[in-house]
XYZ file of C-alpha atoms in Angstrom:
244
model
C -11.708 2.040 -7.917
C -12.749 2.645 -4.631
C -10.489 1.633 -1.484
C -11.768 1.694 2.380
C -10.576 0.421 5.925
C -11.955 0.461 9.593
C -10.861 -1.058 12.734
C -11.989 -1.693 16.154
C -11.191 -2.447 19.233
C -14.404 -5.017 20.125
C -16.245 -5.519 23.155
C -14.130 -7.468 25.108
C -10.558 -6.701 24.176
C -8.689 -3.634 25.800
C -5.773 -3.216 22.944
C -6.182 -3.173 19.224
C -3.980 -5.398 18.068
C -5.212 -5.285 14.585
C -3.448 -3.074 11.727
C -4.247 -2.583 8.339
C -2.743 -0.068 5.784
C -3.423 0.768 1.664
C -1.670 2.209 -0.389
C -3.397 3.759 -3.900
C -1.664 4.901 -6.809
C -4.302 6.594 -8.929
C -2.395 7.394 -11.682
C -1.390 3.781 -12.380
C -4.620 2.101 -11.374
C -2.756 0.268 -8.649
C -3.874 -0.730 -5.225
C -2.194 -2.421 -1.845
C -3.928 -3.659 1.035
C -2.876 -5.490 3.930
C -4.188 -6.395 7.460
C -2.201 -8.281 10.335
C -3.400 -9.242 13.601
C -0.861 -9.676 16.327
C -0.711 -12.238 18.288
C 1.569 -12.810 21.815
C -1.000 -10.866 24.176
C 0.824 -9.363 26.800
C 4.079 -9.990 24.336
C 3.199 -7.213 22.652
C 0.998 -8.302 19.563
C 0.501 -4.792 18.865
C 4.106 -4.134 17.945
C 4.680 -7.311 15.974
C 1.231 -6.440 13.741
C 2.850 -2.656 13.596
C 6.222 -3.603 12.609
C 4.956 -6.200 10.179
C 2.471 -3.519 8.001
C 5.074 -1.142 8.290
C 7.822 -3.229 6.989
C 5.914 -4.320 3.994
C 4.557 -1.391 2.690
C 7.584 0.159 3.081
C 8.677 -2.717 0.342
C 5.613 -2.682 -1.432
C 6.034 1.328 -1.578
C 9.638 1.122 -2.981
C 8.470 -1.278 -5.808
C 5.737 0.557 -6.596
C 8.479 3.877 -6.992
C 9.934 2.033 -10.265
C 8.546 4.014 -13.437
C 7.412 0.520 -14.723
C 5.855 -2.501 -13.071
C 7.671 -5.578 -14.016
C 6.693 -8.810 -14.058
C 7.430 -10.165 -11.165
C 4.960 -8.704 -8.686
C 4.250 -11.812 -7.216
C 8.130 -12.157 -6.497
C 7.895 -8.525 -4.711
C 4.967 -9.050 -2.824
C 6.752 -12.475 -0.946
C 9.793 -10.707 -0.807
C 8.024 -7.723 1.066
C 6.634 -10.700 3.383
C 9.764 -11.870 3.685
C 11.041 -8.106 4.885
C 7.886 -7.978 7.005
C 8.370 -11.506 8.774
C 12.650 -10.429 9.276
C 11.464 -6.956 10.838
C 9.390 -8.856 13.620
C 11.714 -11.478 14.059
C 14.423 -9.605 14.704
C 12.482 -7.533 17.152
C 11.035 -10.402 19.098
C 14.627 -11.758 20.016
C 15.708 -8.224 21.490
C 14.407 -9.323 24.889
C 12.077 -11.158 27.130
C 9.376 -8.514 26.867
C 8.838 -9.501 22.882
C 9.912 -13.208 23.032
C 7.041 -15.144 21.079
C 5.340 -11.959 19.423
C 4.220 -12.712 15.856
C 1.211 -11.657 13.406
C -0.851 -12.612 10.949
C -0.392 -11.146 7.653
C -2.328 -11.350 4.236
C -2.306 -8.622 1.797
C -3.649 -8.004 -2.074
C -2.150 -6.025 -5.135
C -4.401 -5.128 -7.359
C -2.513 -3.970 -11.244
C -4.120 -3.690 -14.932
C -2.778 -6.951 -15.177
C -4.500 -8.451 -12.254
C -4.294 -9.785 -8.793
C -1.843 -10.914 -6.393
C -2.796 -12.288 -2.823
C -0.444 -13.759 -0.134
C -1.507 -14.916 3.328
C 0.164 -15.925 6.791
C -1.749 -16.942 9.642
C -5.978 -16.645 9.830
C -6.580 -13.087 8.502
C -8.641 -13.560 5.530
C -9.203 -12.209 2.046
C -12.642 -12.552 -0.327
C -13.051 -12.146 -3.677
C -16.753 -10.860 -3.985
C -18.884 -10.890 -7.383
C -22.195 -9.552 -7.078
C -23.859 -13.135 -6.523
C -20.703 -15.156 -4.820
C -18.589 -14.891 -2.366
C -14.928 -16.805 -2.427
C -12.750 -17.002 0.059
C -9.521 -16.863 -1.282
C -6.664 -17.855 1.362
C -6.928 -20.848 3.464
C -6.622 -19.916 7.277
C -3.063 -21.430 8.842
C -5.116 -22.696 11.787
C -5.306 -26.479 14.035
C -9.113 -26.599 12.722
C -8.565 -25.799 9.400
C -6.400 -28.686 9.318
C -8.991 -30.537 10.833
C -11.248 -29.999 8.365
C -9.029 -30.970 5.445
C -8.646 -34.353 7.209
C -12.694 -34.850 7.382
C -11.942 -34.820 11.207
C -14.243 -31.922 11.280
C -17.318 -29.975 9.605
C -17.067 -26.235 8.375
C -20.012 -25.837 11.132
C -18.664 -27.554 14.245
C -15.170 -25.389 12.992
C -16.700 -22.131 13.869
C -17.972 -23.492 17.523
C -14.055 -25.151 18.179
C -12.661 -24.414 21.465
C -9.250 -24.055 19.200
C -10.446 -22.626 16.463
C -8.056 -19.692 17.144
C -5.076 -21.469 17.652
C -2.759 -20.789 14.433
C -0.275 -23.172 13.135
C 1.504 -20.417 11.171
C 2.477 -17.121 11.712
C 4.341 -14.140 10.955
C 7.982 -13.425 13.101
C 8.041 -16.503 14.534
C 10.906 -18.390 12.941
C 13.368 -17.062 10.676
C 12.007 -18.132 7.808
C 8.019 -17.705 6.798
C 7.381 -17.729 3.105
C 3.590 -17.218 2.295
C 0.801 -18.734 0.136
C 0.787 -16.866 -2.841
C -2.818 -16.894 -5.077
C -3.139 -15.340 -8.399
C -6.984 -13.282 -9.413
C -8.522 -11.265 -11.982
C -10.600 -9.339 -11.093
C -13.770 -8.011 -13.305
C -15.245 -4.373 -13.179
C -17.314 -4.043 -10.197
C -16.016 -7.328 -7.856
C -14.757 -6.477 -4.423
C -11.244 -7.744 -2.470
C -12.547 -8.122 1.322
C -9.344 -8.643 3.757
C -10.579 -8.980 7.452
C -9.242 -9.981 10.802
C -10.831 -13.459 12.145
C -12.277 -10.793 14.746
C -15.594 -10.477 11.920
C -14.744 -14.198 10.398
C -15.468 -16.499 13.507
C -18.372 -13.533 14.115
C -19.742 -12.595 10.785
C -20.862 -15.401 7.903
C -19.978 -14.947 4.520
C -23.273 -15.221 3.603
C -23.985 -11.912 5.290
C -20.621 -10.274 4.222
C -22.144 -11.061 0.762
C -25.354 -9.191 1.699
C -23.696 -6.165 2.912
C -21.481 -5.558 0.135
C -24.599 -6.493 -2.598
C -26.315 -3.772 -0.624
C -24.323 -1.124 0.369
C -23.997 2.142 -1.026
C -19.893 2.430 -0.743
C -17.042 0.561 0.377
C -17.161 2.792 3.548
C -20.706 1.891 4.353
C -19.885 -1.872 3.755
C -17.154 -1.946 6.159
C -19.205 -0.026 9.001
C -21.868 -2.087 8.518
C -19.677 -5.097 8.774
C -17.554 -3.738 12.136
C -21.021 -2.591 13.743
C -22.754 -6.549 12.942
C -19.629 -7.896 14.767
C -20.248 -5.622 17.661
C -23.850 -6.494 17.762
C -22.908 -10.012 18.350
C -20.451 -8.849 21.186
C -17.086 -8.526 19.392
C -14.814 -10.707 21.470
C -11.920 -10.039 19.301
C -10.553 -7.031 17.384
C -12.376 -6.299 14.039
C -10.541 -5.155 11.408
C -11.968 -4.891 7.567
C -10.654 -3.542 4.505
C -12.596 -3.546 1.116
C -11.364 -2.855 -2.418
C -13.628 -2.481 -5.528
C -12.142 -2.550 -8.310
């Protein structure tokens, strides 16, 4: 297994509002990844993506404490959104300054018994064979929907004036249960989870390339972050690869 994660700032952006963490247990072969964006600008995006990747690891890290995974990791892993959506929530109606703050959120456990992906908002996971690449969740977004109505190519998508506007997201209500997708992975495929920062920038034809080519996770996800900055980075960049 190999496990790797990079974020930047971009070009244009003067916060980071983009957090990943992992968490690797080498001794059981088991891997957790996650990456939020925040969104709420000036409503502090930062703290809602914070609070949300804290709050599930923290989850995810208790579960992973019992001496034998059960079953029911799909259960824990919406139940550690469900902490992670509650933590932001709770947060945002403390006071004016964090009124409307949310996040994306999509994060992967990888087990001997397979894969387990869940996904809020436009923050994307891959699953990457060495000739395809799939993306696995289905962005939350006004265009996305678009698109499933035939309103709107996959091409004139990506040039959308509100292609960033999300229709679902993480702290904003209550109650936010996520999609939940089920994997198995072979020997050798990679998980990619990434910020829309290198999606709306980066095609997954070229994510393919990179990670076909590269040497190591780590290089792959440079490579990736520096190709998004070429093309001027108007977002914050965030990727996080897992081979398994």
């Amino acid at each position: 297994m190999e496990l790797y994660g990079t974020t930047n700032c971009g070009k244009v952006r003067r916060q980071n509002q983009d957090v990943f963490k992992v968490l690797f247990d080498s001794e059981r072969n088991v891997a957790v990844l996650v990456v939020c964006d925040g969104m709420g600008g000036a409503k502090a995006g930062d703290v809602a993506s914070s609070l949300a990747a804290d709050a599930f690891m923290h989850h995810m890290g208790k579960f992973l404490e019992q001496v034998e995974l059960q079953n029911d990791v799909a259960m824990k892993m919406a139940d550690a959104v469900l902490a992670a959506n509650k933590a932001v929530y709770d947060k945002s109606i403390e006071s004016d300054e964090f009124y409307g703050m949310g996040t994306t959120l999509t994060a992967a456990i990888s087990t001997l018994d397979g894969e387990v992906v869940v996904n809020i908002g436009d923050s994307r996971l891959y699953h990457v064979t060495f000739n395809e690449i799939k993306q696995i969740t289905k962005d939350h977004t006004a265009v996305e929907d678009m698109i499933s109505r035939g309103d709107l190519t996959r091409a004139e998508a990506r040039r959308h004036p509100n292609k960033n506007l999300i229709t679902r997201a993480l702290g904003t209500s209550e109650d936010e249960e996520p999609d939940v997708f089920f994997l198995n992975l072979n020997r050798g495929d990679h998980l990619l989870l990434c910020s829309d920062g290198l999606s709306n920038v980066v095609m997954d034809s070229e994510i393919l390339f990179e990670l076909q080519h590269g040497k190591s996770v780590r290089e792959c996800c440079e490579k990736l972050v520096d190709l998004a900055l070429s093309r001027g980075a108007p977002d914050n960049v965030t990727t996080v690869i897992f081979k398994k």
